[in-house]
PDB file of C-alpha atoms in Angstrom:
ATOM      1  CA  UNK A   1    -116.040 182.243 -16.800  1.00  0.00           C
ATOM      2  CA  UNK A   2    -118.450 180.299 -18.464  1.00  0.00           C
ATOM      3  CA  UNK A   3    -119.257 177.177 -20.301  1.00  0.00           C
ATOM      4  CA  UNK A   4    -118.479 176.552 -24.064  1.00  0.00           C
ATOM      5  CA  UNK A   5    -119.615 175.059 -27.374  1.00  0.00           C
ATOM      6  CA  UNK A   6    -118.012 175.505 -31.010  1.00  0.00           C
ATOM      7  CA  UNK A   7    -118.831 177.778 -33.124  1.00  0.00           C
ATOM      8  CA  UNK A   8    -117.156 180.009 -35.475  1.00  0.00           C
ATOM      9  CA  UNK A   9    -118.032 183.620 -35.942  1.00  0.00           C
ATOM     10  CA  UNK A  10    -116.579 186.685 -36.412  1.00  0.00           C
ATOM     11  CA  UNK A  11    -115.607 188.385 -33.330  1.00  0.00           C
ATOM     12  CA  UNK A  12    -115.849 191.694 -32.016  1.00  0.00           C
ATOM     13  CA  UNK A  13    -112.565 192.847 -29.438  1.00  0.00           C
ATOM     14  CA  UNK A  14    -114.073 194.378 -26.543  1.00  0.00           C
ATOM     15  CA  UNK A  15    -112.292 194.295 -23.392  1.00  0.00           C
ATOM     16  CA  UNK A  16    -109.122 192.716 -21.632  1.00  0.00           C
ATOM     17  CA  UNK A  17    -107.853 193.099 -18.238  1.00  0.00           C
ATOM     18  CA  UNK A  18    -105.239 191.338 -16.299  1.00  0.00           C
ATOM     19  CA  UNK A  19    -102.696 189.288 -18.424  1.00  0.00           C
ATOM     20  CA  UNK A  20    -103.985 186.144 -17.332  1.00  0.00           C
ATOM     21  CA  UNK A  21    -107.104 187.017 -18.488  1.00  0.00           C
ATOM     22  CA  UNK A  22    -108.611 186.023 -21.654  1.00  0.00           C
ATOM     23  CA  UNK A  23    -110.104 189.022 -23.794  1.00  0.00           C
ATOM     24  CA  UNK A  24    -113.868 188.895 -24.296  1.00  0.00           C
ATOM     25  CA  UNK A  25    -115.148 188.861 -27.665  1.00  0.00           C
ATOM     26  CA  UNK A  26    -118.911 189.171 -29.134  1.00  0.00           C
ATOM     27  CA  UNK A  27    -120.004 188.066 -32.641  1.00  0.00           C
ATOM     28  CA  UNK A  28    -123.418 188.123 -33.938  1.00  0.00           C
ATOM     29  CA  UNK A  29    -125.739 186.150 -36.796  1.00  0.00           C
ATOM     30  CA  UNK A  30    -128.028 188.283 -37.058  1.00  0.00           C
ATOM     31  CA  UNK A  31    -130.640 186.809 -34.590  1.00  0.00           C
ATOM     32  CA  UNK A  32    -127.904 185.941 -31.903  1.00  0.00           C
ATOM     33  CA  UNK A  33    -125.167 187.231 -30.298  1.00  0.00           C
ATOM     34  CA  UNK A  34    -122.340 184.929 -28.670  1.00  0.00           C
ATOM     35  CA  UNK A  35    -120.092 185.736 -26.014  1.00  0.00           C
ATOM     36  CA  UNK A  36    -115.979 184.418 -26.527  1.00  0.00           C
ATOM     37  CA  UNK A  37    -113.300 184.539 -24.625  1.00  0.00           C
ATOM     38  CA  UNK A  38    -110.297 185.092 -26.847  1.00  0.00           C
ATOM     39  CA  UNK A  39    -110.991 182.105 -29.047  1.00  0.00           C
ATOM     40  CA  UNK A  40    -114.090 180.789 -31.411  1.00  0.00           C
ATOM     41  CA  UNK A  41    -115.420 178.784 -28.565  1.00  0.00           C
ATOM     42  CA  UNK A  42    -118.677 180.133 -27.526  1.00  0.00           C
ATOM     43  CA  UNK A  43    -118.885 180.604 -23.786  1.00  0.00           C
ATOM     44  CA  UNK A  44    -122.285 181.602 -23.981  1.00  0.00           C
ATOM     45  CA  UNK A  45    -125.097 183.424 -26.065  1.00  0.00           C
ATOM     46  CA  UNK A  46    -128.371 185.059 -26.270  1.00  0.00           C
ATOM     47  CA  UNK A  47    -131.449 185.885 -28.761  1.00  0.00           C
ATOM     48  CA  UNK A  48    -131.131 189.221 -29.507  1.00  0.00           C
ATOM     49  CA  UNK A  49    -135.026 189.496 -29.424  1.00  0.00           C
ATOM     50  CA  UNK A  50    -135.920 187.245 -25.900  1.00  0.00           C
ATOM     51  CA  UNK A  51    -132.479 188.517 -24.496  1.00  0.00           C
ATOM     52  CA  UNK A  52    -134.296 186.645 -21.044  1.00  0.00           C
ATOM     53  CA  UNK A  53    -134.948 183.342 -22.908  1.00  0.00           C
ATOM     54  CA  UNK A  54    -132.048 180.801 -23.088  1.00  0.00           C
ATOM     55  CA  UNK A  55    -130.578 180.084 -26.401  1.00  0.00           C
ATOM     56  CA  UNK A  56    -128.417 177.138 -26.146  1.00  0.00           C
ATOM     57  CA  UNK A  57    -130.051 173.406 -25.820  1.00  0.00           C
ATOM     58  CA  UNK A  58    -127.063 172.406 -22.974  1.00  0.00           C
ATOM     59  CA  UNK A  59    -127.542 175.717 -21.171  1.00  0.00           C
ATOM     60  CA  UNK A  60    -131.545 175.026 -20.933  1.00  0.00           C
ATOM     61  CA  UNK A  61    -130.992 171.158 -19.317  1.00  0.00           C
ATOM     62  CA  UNK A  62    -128.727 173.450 -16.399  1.00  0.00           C
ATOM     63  CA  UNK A  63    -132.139 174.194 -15.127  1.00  0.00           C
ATOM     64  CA  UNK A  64    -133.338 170.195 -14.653  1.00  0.00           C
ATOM     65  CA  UNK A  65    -133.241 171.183 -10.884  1.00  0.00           C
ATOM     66  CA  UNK A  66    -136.573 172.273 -11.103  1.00  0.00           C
ATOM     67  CA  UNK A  67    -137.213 168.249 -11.460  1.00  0.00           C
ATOM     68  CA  UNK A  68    -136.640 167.881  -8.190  1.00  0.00           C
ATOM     69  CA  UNK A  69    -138.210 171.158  -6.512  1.00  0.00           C
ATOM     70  CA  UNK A  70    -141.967 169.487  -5.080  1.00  0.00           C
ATOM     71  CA  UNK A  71    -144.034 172.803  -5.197  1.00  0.00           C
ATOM     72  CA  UNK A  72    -142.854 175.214  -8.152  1.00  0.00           C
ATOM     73  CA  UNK A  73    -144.642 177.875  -5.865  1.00  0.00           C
ATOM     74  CA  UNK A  74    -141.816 177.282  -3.630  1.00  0.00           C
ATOM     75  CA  UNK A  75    -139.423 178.338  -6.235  1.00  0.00           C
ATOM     76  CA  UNK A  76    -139.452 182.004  -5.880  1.00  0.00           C
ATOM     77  CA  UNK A  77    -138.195 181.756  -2.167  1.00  0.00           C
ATOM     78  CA  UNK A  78    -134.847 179.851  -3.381  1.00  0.00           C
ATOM     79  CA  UNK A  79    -131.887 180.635  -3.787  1.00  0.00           C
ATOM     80  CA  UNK A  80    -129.732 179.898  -7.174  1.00  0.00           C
ATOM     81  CA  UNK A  81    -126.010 180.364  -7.280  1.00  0.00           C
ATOM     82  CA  UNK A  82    -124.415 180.142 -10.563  1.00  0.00           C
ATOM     83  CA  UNK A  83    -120.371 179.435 -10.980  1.00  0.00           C
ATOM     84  CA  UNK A  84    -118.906 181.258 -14.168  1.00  0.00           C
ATOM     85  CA  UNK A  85    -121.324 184.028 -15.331  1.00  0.00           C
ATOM     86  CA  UNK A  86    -120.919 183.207 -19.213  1.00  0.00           C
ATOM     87  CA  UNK A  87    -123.127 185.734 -21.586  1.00  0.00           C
ATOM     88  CA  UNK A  88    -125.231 185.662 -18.216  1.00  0.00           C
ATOM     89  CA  UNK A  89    -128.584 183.288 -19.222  1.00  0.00           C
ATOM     90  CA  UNK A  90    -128.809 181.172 -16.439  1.00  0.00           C
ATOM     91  CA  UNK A  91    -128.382 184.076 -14.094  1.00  0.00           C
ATOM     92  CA  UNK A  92    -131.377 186.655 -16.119  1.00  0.00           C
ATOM     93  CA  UNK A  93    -133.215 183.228 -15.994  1.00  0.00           C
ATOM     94  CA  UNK A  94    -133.350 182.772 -12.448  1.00  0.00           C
ATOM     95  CA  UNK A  95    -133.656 186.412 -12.009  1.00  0.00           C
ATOM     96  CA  UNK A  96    -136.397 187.161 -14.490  1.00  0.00           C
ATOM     97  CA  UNK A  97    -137.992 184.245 -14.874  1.00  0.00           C
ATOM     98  CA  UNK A  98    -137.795 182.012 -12.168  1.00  0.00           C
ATOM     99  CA  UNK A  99    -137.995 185.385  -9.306  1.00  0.00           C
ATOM    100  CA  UNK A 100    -135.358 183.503  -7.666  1.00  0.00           C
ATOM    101  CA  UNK A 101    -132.678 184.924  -5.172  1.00  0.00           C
ATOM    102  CA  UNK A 102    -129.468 184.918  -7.556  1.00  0.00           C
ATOM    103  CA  UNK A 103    -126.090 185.350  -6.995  1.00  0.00           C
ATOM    104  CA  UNK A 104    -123.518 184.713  -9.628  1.00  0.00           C
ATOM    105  CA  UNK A 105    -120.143 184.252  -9.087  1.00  0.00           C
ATOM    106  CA  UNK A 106    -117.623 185.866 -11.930  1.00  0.00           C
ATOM    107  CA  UNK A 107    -113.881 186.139 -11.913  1.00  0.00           C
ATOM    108  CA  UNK A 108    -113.638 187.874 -15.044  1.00  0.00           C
ATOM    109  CA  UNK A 109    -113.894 192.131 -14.438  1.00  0.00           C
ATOM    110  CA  UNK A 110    -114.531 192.859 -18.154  1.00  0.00           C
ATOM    111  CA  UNK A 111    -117.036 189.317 -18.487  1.00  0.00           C
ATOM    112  CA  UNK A 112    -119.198 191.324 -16.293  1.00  0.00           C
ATOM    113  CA  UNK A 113    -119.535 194.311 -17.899  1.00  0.00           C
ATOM    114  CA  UNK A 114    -119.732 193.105 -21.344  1.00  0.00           C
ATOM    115  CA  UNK A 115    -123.072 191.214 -20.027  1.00  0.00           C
ATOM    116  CA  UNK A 116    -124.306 194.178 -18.418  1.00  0.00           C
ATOM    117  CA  UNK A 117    -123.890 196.402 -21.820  1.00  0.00           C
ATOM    118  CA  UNK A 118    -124.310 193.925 -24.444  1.00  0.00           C
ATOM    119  CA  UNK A 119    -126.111 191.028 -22.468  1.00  0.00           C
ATOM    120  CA  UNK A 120    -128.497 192.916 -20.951  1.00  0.00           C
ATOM    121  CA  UNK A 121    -127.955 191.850 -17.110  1.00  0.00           C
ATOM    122  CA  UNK A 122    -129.597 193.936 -14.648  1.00  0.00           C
ATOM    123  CA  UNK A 123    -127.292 195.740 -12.351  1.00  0.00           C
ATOM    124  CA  UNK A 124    -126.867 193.982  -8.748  1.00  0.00           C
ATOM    125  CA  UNK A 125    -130.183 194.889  -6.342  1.00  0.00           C
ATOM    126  CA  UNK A 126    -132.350 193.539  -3.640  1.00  0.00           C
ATOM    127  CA  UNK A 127    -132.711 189.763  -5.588  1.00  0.00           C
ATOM    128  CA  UNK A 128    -129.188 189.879  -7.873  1.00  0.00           C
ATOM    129  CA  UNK A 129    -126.058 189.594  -6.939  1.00  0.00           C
ATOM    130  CA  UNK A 130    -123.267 189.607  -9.190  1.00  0.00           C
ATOM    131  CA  UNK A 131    -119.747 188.498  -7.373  1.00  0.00           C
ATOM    132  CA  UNK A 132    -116.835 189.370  -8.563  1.00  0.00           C
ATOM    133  CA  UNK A 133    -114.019 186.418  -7.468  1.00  0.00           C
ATOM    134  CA  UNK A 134    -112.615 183.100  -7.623  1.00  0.00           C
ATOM    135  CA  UNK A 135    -115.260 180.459  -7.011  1.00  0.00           C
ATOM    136  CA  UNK A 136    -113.278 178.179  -5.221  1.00  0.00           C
ATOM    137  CA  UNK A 137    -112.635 180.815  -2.570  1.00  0.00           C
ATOM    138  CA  UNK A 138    -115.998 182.481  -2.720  1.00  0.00           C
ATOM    139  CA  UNK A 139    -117.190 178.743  -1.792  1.00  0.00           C
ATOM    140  CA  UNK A 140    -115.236 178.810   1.292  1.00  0.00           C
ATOM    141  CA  UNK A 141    -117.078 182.059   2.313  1.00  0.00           C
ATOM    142  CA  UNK A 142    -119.501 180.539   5.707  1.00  0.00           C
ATOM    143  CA  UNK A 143    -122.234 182.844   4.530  1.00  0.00           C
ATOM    144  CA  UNK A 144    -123.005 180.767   1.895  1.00  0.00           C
ATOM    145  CA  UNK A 145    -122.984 177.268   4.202  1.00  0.00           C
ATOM    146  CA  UNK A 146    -126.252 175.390   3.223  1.00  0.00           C
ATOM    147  CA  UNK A 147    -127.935 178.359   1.532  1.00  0.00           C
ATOM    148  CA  UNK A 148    -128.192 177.640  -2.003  1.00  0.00           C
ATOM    149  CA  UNK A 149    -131.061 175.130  -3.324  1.00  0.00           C
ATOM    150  CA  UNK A 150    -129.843 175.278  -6.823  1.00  0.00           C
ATOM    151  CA  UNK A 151    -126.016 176.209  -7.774  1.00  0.00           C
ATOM    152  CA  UNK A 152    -125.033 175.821 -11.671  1.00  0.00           C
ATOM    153  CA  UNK A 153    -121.235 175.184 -12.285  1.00  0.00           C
ATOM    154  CA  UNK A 154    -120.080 176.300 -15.677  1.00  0.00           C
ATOM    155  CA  UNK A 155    -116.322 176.500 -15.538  1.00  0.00           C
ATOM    156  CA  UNK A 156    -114.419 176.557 -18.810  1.00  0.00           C
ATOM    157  CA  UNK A 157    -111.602 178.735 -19.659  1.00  0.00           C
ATOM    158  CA  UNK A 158    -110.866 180.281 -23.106  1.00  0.00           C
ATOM    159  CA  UNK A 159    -109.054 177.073 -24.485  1.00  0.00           C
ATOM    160  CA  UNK A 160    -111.920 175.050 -23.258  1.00  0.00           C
ATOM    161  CA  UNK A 161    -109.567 172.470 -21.644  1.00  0.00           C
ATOM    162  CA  UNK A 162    -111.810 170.680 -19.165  1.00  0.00           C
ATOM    163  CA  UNK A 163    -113.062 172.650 -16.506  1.00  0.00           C
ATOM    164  CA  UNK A 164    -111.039 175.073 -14.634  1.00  0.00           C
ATOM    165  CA  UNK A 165    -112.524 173.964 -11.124  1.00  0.00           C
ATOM    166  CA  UNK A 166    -112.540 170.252 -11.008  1.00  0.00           C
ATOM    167  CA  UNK A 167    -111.146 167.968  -7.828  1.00  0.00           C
ATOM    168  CA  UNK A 168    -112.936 166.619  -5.422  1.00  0.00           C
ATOM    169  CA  UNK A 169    -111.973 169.109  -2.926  1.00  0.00           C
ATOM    170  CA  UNK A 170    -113.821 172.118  -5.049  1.00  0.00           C
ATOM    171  CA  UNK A 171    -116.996 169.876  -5.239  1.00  0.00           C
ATOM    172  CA  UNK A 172    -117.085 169.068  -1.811  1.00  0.00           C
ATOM    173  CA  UNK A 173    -117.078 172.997  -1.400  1.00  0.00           C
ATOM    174  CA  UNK A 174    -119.820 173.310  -3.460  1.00  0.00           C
ATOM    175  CA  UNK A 175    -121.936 170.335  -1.811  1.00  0.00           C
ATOM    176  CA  UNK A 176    -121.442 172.631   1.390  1.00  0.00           C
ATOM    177  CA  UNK A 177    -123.369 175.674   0.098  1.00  0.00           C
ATOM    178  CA  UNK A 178    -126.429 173.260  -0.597  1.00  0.00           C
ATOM    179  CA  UNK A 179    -129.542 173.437   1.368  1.00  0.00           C
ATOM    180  CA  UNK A 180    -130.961 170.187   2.545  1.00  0.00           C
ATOM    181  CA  UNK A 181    -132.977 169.189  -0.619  1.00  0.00           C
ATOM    182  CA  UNK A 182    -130.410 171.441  -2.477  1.00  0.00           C
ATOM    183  CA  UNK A 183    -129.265 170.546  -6.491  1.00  0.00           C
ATOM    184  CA  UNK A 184    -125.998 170.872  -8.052  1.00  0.00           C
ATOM    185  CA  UNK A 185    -125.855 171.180 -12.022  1.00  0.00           C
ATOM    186  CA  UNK A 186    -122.669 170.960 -13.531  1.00  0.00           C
ATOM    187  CA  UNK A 187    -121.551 171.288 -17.398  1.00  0.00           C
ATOM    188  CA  UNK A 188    -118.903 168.441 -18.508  1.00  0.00           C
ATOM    189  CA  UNK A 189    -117.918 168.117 -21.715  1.00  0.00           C
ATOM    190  CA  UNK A 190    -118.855 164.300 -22.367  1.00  0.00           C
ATOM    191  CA  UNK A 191    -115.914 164.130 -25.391  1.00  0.00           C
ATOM    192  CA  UNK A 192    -112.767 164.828 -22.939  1.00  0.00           C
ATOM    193  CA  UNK A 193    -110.649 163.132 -21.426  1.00  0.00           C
ATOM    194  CA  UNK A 194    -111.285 164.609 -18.004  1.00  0.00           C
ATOM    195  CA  UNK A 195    -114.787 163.517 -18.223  1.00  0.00           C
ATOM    196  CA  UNK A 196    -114.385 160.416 -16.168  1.00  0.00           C
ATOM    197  CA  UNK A 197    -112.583 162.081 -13.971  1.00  0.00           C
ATOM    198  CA  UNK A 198    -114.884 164.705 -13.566  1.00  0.00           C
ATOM    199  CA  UNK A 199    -117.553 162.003 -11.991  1.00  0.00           C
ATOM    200  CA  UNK A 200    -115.362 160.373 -10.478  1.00  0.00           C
ATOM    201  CA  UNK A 201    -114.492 163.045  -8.369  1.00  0.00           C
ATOM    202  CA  UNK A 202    -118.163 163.812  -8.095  1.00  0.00           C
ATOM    203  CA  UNK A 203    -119.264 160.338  -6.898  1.00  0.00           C
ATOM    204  CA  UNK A 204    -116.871 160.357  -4.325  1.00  0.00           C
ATOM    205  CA  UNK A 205    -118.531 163.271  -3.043  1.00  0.00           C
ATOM    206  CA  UNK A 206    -122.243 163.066  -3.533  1.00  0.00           C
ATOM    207  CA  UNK A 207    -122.323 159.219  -3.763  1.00  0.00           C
ATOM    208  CA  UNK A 208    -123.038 157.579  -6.871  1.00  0.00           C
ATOM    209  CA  UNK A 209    -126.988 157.420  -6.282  1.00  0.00           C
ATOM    210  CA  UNK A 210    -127.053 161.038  -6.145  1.00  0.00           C
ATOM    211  CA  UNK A 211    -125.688 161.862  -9.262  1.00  0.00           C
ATOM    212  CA  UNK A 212    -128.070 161.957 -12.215  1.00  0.00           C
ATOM    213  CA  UNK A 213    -126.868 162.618 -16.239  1.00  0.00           C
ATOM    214  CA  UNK A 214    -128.029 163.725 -19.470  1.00  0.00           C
ATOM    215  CA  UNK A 215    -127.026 162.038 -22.383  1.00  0.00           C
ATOM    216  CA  UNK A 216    -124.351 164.354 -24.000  1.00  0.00           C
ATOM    217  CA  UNK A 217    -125.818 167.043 -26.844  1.00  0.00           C
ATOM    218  CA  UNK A 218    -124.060 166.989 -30.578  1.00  0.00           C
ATOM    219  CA  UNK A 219    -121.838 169.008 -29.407  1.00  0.00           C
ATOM    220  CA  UNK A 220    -120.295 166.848 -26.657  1.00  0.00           C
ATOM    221  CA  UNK A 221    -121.979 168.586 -23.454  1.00  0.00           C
ATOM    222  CA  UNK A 222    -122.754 166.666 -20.997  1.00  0.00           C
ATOM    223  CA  UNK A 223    -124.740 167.928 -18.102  1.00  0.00           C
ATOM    224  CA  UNK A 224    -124.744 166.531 -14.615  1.00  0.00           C
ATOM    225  CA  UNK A 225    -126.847 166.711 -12.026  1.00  0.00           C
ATOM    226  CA  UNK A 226    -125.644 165.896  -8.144  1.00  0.00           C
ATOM    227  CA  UNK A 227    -128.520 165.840  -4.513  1.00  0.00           C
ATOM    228  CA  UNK A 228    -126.971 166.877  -1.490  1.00  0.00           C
ATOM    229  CA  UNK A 229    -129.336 164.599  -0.098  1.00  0.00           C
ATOM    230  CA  UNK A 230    -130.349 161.189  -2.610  1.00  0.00           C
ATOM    231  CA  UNK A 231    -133.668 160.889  -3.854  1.00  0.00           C
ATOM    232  CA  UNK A 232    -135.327 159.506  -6.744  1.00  0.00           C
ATOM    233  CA  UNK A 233    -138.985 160.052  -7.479  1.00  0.00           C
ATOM    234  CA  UNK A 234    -141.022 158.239  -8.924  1.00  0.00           C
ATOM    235  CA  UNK A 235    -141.247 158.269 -13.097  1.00  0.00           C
ATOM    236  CA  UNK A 236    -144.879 159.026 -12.891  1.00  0.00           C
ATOM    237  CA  UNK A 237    -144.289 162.442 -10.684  1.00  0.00           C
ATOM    238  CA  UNK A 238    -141.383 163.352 -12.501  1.00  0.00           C
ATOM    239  CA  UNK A 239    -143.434 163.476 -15.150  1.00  0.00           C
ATOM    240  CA  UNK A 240    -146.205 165.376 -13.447  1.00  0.00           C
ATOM    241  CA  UNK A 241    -143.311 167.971 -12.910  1.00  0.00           C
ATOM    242  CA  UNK A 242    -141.480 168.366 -16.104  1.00  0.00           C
ATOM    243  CA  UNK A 243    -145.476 169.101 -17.668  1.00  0.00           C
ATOM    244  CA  UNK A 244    -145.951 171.817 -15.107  1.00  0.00           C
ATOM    245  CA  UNK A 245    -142.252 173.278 -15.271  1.00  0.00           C
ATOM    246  CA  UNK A 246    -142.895 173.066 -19.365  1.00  0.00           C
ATOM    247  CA  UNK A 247    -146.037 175.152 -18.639  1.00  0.00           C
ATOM    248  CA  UNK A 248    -144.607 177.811 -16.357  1.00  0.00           C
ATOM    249  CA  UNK A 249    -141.210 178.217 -17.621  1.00  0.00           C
ATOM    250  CA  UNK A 250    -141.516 177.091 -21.364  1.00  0.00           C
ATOM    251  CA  UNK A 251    -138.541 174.261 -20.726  1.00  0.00           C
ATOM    252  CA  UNK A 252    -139.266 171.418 -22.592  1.00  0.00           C
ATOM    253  CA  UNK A 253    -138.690 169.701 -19.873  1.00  0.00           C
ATOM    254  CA  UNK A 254    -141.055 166.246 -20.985  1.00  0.00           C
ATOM    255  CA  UNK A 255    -138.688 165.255 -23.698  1.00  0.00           C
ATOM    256  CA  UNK A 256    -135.724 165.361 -21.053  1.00  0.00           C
ATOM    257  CA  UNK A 257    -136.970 162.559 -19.202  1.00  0.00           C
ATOM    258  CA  UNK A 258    -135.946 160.614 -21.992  1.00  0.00           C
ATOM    259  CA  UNK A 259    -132.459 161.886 -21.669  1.00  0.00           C
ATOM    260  CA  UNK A 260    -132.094 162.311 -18.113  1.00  0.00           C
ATOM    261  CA  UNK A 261    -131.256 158.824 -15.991  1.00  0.00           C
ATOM    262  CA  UNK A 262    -129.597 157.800 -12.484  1.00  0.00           C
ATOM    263  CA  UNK A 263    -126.161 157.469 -13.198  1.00  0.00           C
ATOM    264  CA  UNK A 264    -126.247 154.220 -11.694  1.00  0.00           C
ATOM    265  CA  UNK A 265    -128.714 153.041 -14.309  1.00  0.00           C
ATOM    266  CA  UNK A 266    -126.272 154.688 -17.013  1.00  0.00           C
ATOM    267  CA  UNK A 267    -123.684 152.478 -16.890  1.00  0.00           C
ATOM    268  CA  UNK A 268    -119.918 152.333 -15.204  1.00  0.00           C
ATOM    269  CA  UNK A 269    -117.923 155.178 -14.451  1.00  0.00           C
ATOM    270  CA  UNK A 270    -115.356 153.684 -17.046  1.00  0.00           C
ATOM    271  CA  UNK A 271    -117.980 153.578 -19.899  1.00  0.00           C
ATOM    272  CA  UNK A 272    -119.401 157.158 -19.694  1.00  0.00           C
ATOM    273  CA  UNK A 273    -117.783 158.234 -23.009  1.00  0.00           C
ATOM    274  CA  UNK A 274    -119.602 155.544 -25.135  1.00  0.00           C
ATOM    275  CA  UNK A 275    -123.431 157.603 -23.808  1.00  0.00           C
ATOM    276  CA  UNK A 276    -125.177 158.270 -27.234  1.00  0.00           C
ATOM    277  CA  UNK A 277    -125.888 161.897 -28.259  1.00  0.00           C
ATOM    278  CA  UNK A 278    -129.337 163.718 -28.012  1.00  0.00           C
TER     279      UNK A 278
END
């Protein structure tokens, strides 16, 4: 399942499998449609006329990997690996825009059909690959042992309690399926109570110098960023990047260097819910 933000629309009921399974809804302004699970939480949404593009500020920042990928040339050789296939935008991103290898990992049946027919994601082939499990056991899986250079984790349930997949067992998974120079992205929402937690568990993983974060969006997501291998360039060629990522990939990538810091530089693990919004 996917990531969430607030927002209340009327819903569409389209599918629901399994009991334990939320039913996925759709509702639509008129230049958007949003993806729920059961509930007005938005777990994800798309522009109904760049159905390719990514709508939502917090989903965009997912892609701040790119900040640390050297050669963007280099990018269509990689490998992305996204954790809760939401209305699918990260996925079609790395698919369509990025030429990436993709694999996304989906434990919701009916999620992944209501992207293919109303969220316009390309059926599985040669470069996408939609999987249909748990991610914590997918993880687990030793063909994917130090083969993904970027993996996305968006993990919220319909009642957008925290993240479904959270301990520092499922993120040590999850630093095992990164290549050398390889990026983790995760979505936290910065206003709960699990949010220290959350990096806590993280840091003990990673190590605190490779964790990098965003300063939390209005709506309380805050995105993380964790390097299976710690590295920090320098401002000046981060910089240099985010202008040509900006120009490739229309991210706006230059004003996130303002939000973007070392989490060492952004104060204690205890303090993390006092970041200001962007």
């Amino acid at each position: 399942m996917g990531g969430m933000t607030s927002q209340n629309k009327p819903k569409k009921s389209l599918m629901t499998t399994e009991p334990q399974l939320p039913q996925v809804n759709f509702s639509e302004d008129g230049e958007v449609r949003y993806l729920h699970l059961g509930s007005e939480w938005v777990q994800g949404s798309m522009w109904l006329d760049k159905p390719y593009e990514i709508e939502l500020d917090y989903v965009r920042r997912m892609m701040a990997w790119l900040l640390f990928v050297e050669d963007l040339n280099e990018v269509p050789q990689m490998h992305a690996m996204q954790l809760g296939l939401g209305a699918a935008s990260l996925t079609k991103f790395c698919f369509k825009k990025l030429e990436t290898l993709t694999t996304a990992v989906e434990i919701n049946p009916d999620v992944v059909a209501v992207c293919r027919h109303w969220f316009k994601l390309p059926a599985n082939n040669a470069k996408l690959n939609v999987v249909l499990g748990d991610a914590a056991h997918v993880l687990k899986q030793p063909e994917w042992r130090r083969s993904v250079d970027a993996l996305q984790v968006d993990l919220y349930d319909h009642e957008a309690a925290g993240p479904v997949l959270d301990s520092a067992d499922f993120y040590a998974s999850c630093r095992d399926v990164l290549s050398e120079n390889g990026v983790m992205t995760v979505n936290l929402f910065g206003r709960h109570a699990s949010f220290n937690v959350s990096m806590q568990n993280m840091a003990q993983v990673f190590g605190e110098d490779a964790i990098w974060a965003f300063t939390p969006t209005r709506e309380g997501n805050c995105v993380v960023l964790a390097q299976a291998r710690a590295h920090q360039p320098e401002r000046l060629d981060l910089l240099a990047r985010a202008q040509a990522i900006e120009a490739r990939y229309k991210l706006p990538c230059v004003k996130w260097l303002k939000m973007l810091k070392p989490w060492r530089d952004s104060g204690s693990l205890d303090n993390v819910n006092a970041l200001k919004t962007e």
